[in-house]
Amino acid sequence: MEIRGRDFLRTGDFTAEELGLVLKRASQMKLAFKKKEPTEQYLADKSIAMLFQKPSTRTRLSFDVGISQLGGHPIYLNWGDLQLGRGETIHDTGKIFGCYVDGIIARVYRHADLEALAASSPVPVINALSDEFHPCQALSDCFTMIEKKGRLEGLKIAFVGDGGCNVSQSLAEAVLQLGGDMRIASPKKYSPREELASELRKLAKKGAALLITEDPFEAVKDADVIYTDVWVSMGTESEAEERVRALRPYQVNRDLLAVSAPDSIVMHCLPAHRGEEITHDVIDGPRSVVWEQAENRLHVQKSIMSLIL
Ligand code: CP
Ligand code: NVA
């Protein structure tokens, strides 16, 4: 099980056992952080490029801080400021990055661009979100679920809303790999592609099931975790009106929560659009774990970087 030097473009790039190793180290790192113990300098003398094509608050900040805490040097680069914006190819850019840095954290629109970057660069690439996947978010969310529920295996997790978005797809992949039951409720038009759904079913741990439904109440019935994300993801702004109309019945609110398990928790990757995909009272209510969920990004990403880089 050698994780060092590998790319992390989706959780399926790692086996369940390897993901378990990342989670275990994240837990140790979080404990050390809370006890204010000195952080092991896994990235000493290393420079890490953070190449972003889309806006970010949590991912940018948590990677930047995490790299610094591990003794490394983060370099934030806006895609549009590079020669990429003037037509230099991703292929050439990836090779050039390999001359200077020890790793690349990249947030892009097209997942294929991330694959091209990973293929051309000799240093590992970590996906900080693409249109298809958000693996660091998903693995970190599994960490939060295990913290809150003591396990992932056998847990019922319901994603309600834009089921075909990056966060939903990566969450389903990670949860199924780690043995949880995943339910996705969204209108057919916004469900994961059929090929991806069957790929995810193949990756699932024995006994873990994927349900895709148009009925939010079916997905949330007795669920231990209710998860949602914005209806209008970055890059889909031109469809905003249509999306909001179609997704309105998929709002996470008090009525929907009422059919979940009595001790269910509510998660959201953030940023949230209160009053759209989630109501104020639910995101600010006692079941919401969204702030700890956001904090855990730091610990899990530090673990990922310490093992890969
Ligand atoms: N959840 C998440 O990735 O947030 P940002 O877009 O702010 O990084
Ligand atoms: N699905 C959202 C996630 C933001 C972290 C988006 O892509 O905009």
Coordinates of C-alpha atoms and ligand atoms in Angstrom, one line a residue:
M1 CA 0.0 0.0 0.0
E2 CA 2.2 2.9 -1.3
I3 CA 0.2 6.2 -1.4
R4 CA 3.3 8.4 -1.9
G5 CA 3.5 9.9 -5.4
R6 CA 0.0 9.1 -6.5
D7 CA -2.6 11.5 -7.9
F8 CA -5.9 11.9 -6.0
L9 CA -8.5 12.9 -8.6
R10 CA -11.4 10.9 -7.1
T11 CA -11.7 8.7 -4.0
G12 CA -11.9 5.7 -6.3
D13 CA -8.2 6.3 -7.1
F14 CA -7.6 4.8 -3.7
T15 CA -8.8 1.5 -2.2
A16 CA -11.0 1.4 0.8
E17 CA -8.0 0.3 2.8
E18 CA -6.0 3.3 1.6
L19 CA -8.8 5.7 2.4
G20 CA -9.0 4.2 5.9
L21 CA -5.3 4.9 6.3
V22 CA -5.9 8.6 5.4
L23 CA -8.8 8.8 7.9
K24 CA -6.7 7.2 10.6
R25 CA -3.9 9.7 10.2
A26 CA -6.4 12.6 10.0
S27 CA -7.8 11.6 13.4
Q28 CA -4.3 11.5 14.9
M29 CA -3.5 14.9 13.3
K30 CA -6.7 16.4 14.6
L31 CA -6.0 15.2 18.1
A32 CA -2.5 16.6 18.1
F33 CA -3.8 19.9 16.7
K34 CA -6.4 20.1 19.5
K35 CA -3.7 19.4 22.1
K36 CA -1.5 22.1 20.5
E37 CA 1.3 19.6 20.0
P38 CA 3.9 20.5 17.3
T39 CA 2.9 19.3 13.8
E40 CA 5.2 16.8 12.2
Q41 CA 6.8 18.7 9.2
Y42 CA 5.9 16.3 6.4
L43 CA 6.2 19.0 3.8
A44 CA 9.5 20.6 5.0
D45 CA 11.4 22.2 2.0
K46 CA 8.5 21.4 -0.3
S47 CA 6.7 23.9 -2.5
I48 CA 3.1 23.2 -3.4
A49 CA 1.2 24.9 -6.3
M50 CA -2.5 25.7 -5.7
L51 CA -3.9 26.3 -9.2
F52 CA -7.5 27.5 -9.1
Q53 CA -9.8 28.1 -12.1
K54 CA -12.9 28.7 -9.9
P55 CA -13.5 30.7 -6.7
S56 CA -13.0 29.1 -3.3
T57 CA -13.1 30.0 0.4
R58 CA -12.7 26.8 2.4
T59 CA -10.6 24.8 0.0
R60 CA -8.2 27.5 -0.7
L61 CA -7.8 28.6 2.9
S62 CA -7.6 25.0 4.4
F63 CA -5.0 23.9 1.9
D64 CA -3.0 27.0 2.3
V65 CA -3.0 26.8 6.1
G66 CA -2.5 23.0 6.0
I67 CA 0.5 23.2 3.8
S68 CA 2.0 25.9 6.1
Q69 CA 1.3 23.9 9.2
L70 CA 3.1 20.9 7.6
G71 CA 6.2 23.1 7.0
G72 CA 5.6 23.5 3.2
H73 CA 5.4 26.6 1.0
P74 CA 2.0 27.1 -0.7
I75 CA 1.9 29.1 -3.9
Y76 CA -1.6 30.3 -5.0
L77 CA -2.1 30.7 -8.7
N78 CA -5.1 31.9 -10.5
W79 CA -5.6 30.0 -13.7
G80 CA -6.4 33.1 -15.7
D81 CA -3.2 34.8 -14.6
L82 CA -1.0 32.1 -16.1
Q83 CA 0.0 31.6 -19.8
L84 CA -2.8 29.0 -19.8
G85 CA -5.1 31.9 -20.2
R86 CA -3.2 32.9 -23.4
G87 CA -3.3 29.5 -25.0
E88 CA -0.3 27.5 -23.5
T89 CA -1.4 23.9 -23.3
I90 CA -2.3 22.1 -20.1
H91 CA 0.3 19.5 -21.1
D92 CA 3.2 22.0 -21.3
T93 CA 2.0 23.7 -18.1
G94 CA 2.0 20.3 -16.2
K95 CA 5.6 19.6 -17.3
I96 CA 6.7 23.1 -16.3
F97 CA 5.1 22.8 -12.8
G98 CA 7.1 19.6 -12.4
C99 CA 10.3 21.6 -12.8
Y100 CA 9.6 23.8 -9.8
V101 CA 7.1 22.3 -7.3
D102 CA 6.6 19.1 -5.4
G103 CA 2.8 18.8 -5.8
I104 CA -0.2 20.5 -7.4
I105 CA -3.6 21.2 -5.8
A106 CA -6.0 22.1 -8.6
R107 CA -9.6 23.3 -8.9
V108 CA -10.9 23.2 -12.4
Y109 CA -14.1 23.2 -14.5
R110 CA -13.5 20.2 -16.8
H111 CA -12.5 17.0 -15.0
A112 CA -10.6 16.0 -18.3
D113 CA -8.4 19.0 -17.8
L114 CA -7.4 17.7 -14.4
E115 CA -6.6 14.3 -15.9
A116 CA -4.5 16.0 -18.5
L117 CA -2.6 18.0 -15.9
A118 CA -2.0 14.8 -13.9
A119 CA -0.9 12.9 -17.0
S120 CA 1.7 15.6 -18.0
S121 CA 3.0 16.6 -14.6
P122 CA 5.7 14.4 -12.9
V123 CA 4.4 15.5 -9.5
P124 CA 1.2 14.4 -7.8
V125 CA -2.0 16.2 -8.5
I126 CA -4.8 16.5 -5.9
N127 CA -8.3 17.4 -7.0
A128 CA -9.6 20.5 -5.1
L129 CA -12.9 20.2 -7.1
S130 CA -13.8 19.7 -10.7
D131 CA -17.3 19.7 -12.4
E132 CA -17.5 16.0 -11.7
F133 CA -15.8 15.3 -8.3
H134 CA -14.8 16.8 -5.0
P135 CA -12.9 14.0 -3.3
C136 CA -11.2 15.9 -0.5
Q137 CA -14.6 17.2 0.5
A138 CA -16.1 13.7 0.4
L139 CA -13.4 12.0 2.3
S140 CA -13.5 14.7 4.9
D141 CA -17.2 14.3 5.2
C142 CA -16.8 10.6 5.8
F143 CA -14.4 11.5 8.6
T144 CA -17.1 13.8 10.1
M145 CA -19.7 11.1 9.9
I146 CA -17.5 8.6 11.6
E147 CA -16.7 11.1 14.3
K148 CA -20.4 11.8 14.9
K149 CA -21.8 8.3 14.4
G150 CA -18.9 6.1 15.4
R151 CA -18.9 4.2 12.0
L152 CA -19.8 4.5 8.4
E153 CA -20.6 0.9 7.6
G154 CA -24.3 0.4 7.6
L155 CA -25.1 4.1 7.9
K156 CA -27.8 5.5 5.7
I157 CA -26.8 8.7 4.0
A158 CA -29.2 10.8 1.9
F159 CA -28.1 13.4 -0.5
V160 CA -31.0 15.6 -1.6
G161 CA -30.9 18.1 -4.4
D162 CA -28.5 18.4 -7.4
G163 CA -27.6 14.7 -7.4
G164 CA -25.3 15.0 -10.4
C165 CA -23.1 17.6 -8.9
N166 CA -19.4 17.1 -7.9
V167 CA -20.2 17.0 -4.2
S168 CA -23.0 14.4 -4.5
Q169 CA -21.0 12.2 -6.9
S170 CA -17.9 12.1 -4.8
L171 CA -19.8 11.6 -1.6
A172 CA -21.6 8.6 -3.1
E173 CA -18.3 7.2 -4.3
A174 CA -16.6 7.6 -0.9
V175 CA -19.5 6.4 1.2
L176 CA -20.1 3.3 -1.0
Q177 CA -16.3 2.4 -0.9
L178 CA -16.4 2.6 2.9
G179 CA -19.5 0.6 3.3
G180 CA -22.3 3.1 3.9
D181 CA -25.7 3.0 2.1
M182 CA -26.1 6.0 -0.2
R183 CA -29.4 7.4 -1.4
I184 CA -29.6 10.3 -3.9
A185 CA -32.8 12.2 -4.4
S186 CA -33.1 14.5 -7.3
P187 CA -35.1 15.2 -10.5
K188 CA -34.1 12.7 -13.2
K189 CA -32.4 15.5 -15.2
Y190 CA -30.0 16.2 -12.3
S191 CA -29.2 12.6 -11.3
P192 CA -25.8 11.1 -11.7
R193 CA -25.2 9.7 -15.2
E194 CA -26.1 6.0 -15.6
E195 CA -22.5 4.9 -16.4
L196 CA -21.2 6.6 -13.3
A197 CA -23.9 5.1 -11.2
S198 CA -23.0 1.6 -12.3
E199 CA -19.3 2.4 -11.8
L200 CA -20.0 3.5 -8.3
R201 CA -22.0 0.3 -7.6
K202 CA -19.0 -1.7 -8.7
L203 CA -16.7 0.2 -6.4
A204 CA -19.1 -0.3 -3.4
K205 CA -18.0 -2.4 -0.4
K206 CA -20.0 -5.7 -0.1
G207 CA -23.5 -4.9 1.3
A208 CA -23.4 -1.2 0.5
A209 CA -26.2 -0.1 -1.8
L210 CA -26.9 2.9 -4.0
L211 CA -30.4 4.2 -4.4
I212 CA -31.3 6.9 -6.9
T213 CA -34.8 8.2 -6.6
E214 CA -36.9 11.3 -7.5
D215 CA -38.6 11.2 -4.1
P216 CA -36.8 13.1 -1.4
F217 CA -38.9 11.5 1.3
E218 CA -38.0 8.0 0.2
A219 CA -34.3 8.9 0.4
V220 CA -34.5 10.6 3.8
K221 CA -36.8 7.9 5.5
D222 CA -34.8 6.7 8.6
A223 CA -31.6 8.2 7.2
D224 CA -28.8 8.9 9.7
V225 CA -27.3 11.7 7.6
I226 CA -29.0 14.3 5.4
Y227 CA -26.7 16.1 3.0
T228 CA -27.3 18.9 0.5
D229 CA -25.4 21.3 -1.7
V230 CA -26.3 24.4 -3.7
W231 CA -28.7 24.0 -6.7
V232 CA -26.6 26.2 -8.9
S233 CA -23.0 25.0 -8.9
M234 CA -20.1 27.1 -10.2
G235 CA -20.3 27.0 -14.0
T236 CA -24.1 26.3 -14.2
E237 CA -25.2 29.9 -13.6
S238 CA -26.8 30.2 -17.0
E239 CA -29.3 27.5 -16.0
A240 CA -30.0 29.1 -12.6
E241 CA -33.7 29.9 -13.1
E242 CA -34.5 26.4 -14.5
R243 CA -32.5 24.7 -11.7
V244 CA -34.1 26.6 -8.9
R245 CA -37.6 25.8 -10.3
A246 CA -36.9 22.0 -10.7
L247 CA -35.1 21.6 -7.4
R248 CA -37.6 23.5 -5.2
P249 CA -39.3 20.3 -4.0
Y250 CA -35.9 19.1 -2.8
Q251 CA -35.3 21.7 -0.1
V252 CA -33.9 20.3 3.2
N253 CA -36.4 21.6 5.7
R254 CA -38.2 20.7 8.9
D255 CA -40.8 18.5 7.1
L256 CA -38.2 16.5 5.3
L257 CA -36.1 16.0 8.5
A258 CA -39.2 14.7 10.3
V259 CA -39.0 11.4 8.4
S260 CA -35.2 10.8 9.1
A261 CA -33.8 8.9 12.1
P262 CA -34.5 10.6 15.4
D263 CA -30.8 11.3 15.9
S264 CA -30.0 12.2 12.3
I265 CA -27.4 14.9 11.5
V266 CA -27.5 17.5 8.7
M267 CA -24.5 18.2 6.5
H268 CA -23.7 20.8 3.8
C269 CA -20.3 21.3 2.1
L270 CA -20.9 25.1 2.1
P271 CA -21.3 27.7 0.7
A272 CA -25.0 27.5 1.5
H273 CA -27.9 29.4 -0.1
R274 CA -30.2 29.7 2.9
G275 CA -33.8 29.6 1.8
E276 CA -33.0 27.6 -1.3
E277 CA -31.5 24.1 -0.8
I278 CA -31.7 24.4 3.0
T279 CA -33.8 26.5 5.4
H280 CA -32.3 28.8 8.1
D281 CA -33.7 26.8 11.0
V282 CA -32.2 23.6 9.7
I283 CA -28.7 24.8 8.9
D284 CA -28.5 26.7 12.2
G285 CA -30.4 24.0 14.2
P286 CA -29.2 21.4 16.6
R287 CA -28.8 18.6 14.0
S288 CA -26.5 20.7 11.8
V289 CA -22.8 19.8 12.0
V290 CA -21.7 22.1 9.1
W291 CA -19.1 24.1 11.0
E292 CA -17.2 21.0 12.3
Q293 CA -17.6 19.5 8.9
A294 CA -15.8 22.5 7.4
E295 CA -13.1 22.4 10.1
N296 CA -12.3 18.8 9.3
R297 CA -11.3 19.7 5.8
L298 CA -8.0 21.0 7.3
H299 CA -7.2 17.8 9.2
V300 CA -8.1 15.4 6.4
Q301 CA -6.3 17.3 3.7
K302 CA -3.2 17.5 5.9
S303 CA -3.4 13.8 6.2
I304 CA -3.8 13.3 2.4
M305 CA -0.9 15.6 1.6
S306 CA 1.4 14.0 4.3
L307 CA 0.8 10.6 2.7
I308 CA 0.9 11.6 -1.0
L309 CA 3.6 14.3 -1.0
Ligands
CP1 N1 -16.8 23.3 0.3 C1 -15.9 23.9 -0.5 O1 -15.2 23.4 -1.3 O2 -16.0 25.3 -0.4 P1 -15.2 26.4 -1.2 O3 -15.8 26.4 -2.6 O4 -15.3 27.7 -0.5 O5 -13.7 25.9 -1.3
NVA2 N1 -21.4 22.0 -6.1 C1 -20.8 23.2 -5.6 C2 -19.7 22.9 -4.6 C3 -19.0 24.1 -4.0 C4 -18.0 23.7 -3.0 C5 -20.1 23.9 -6.8 O1 -19.5 23.2 -7.6 O2 -20.2 25.1 -6.9

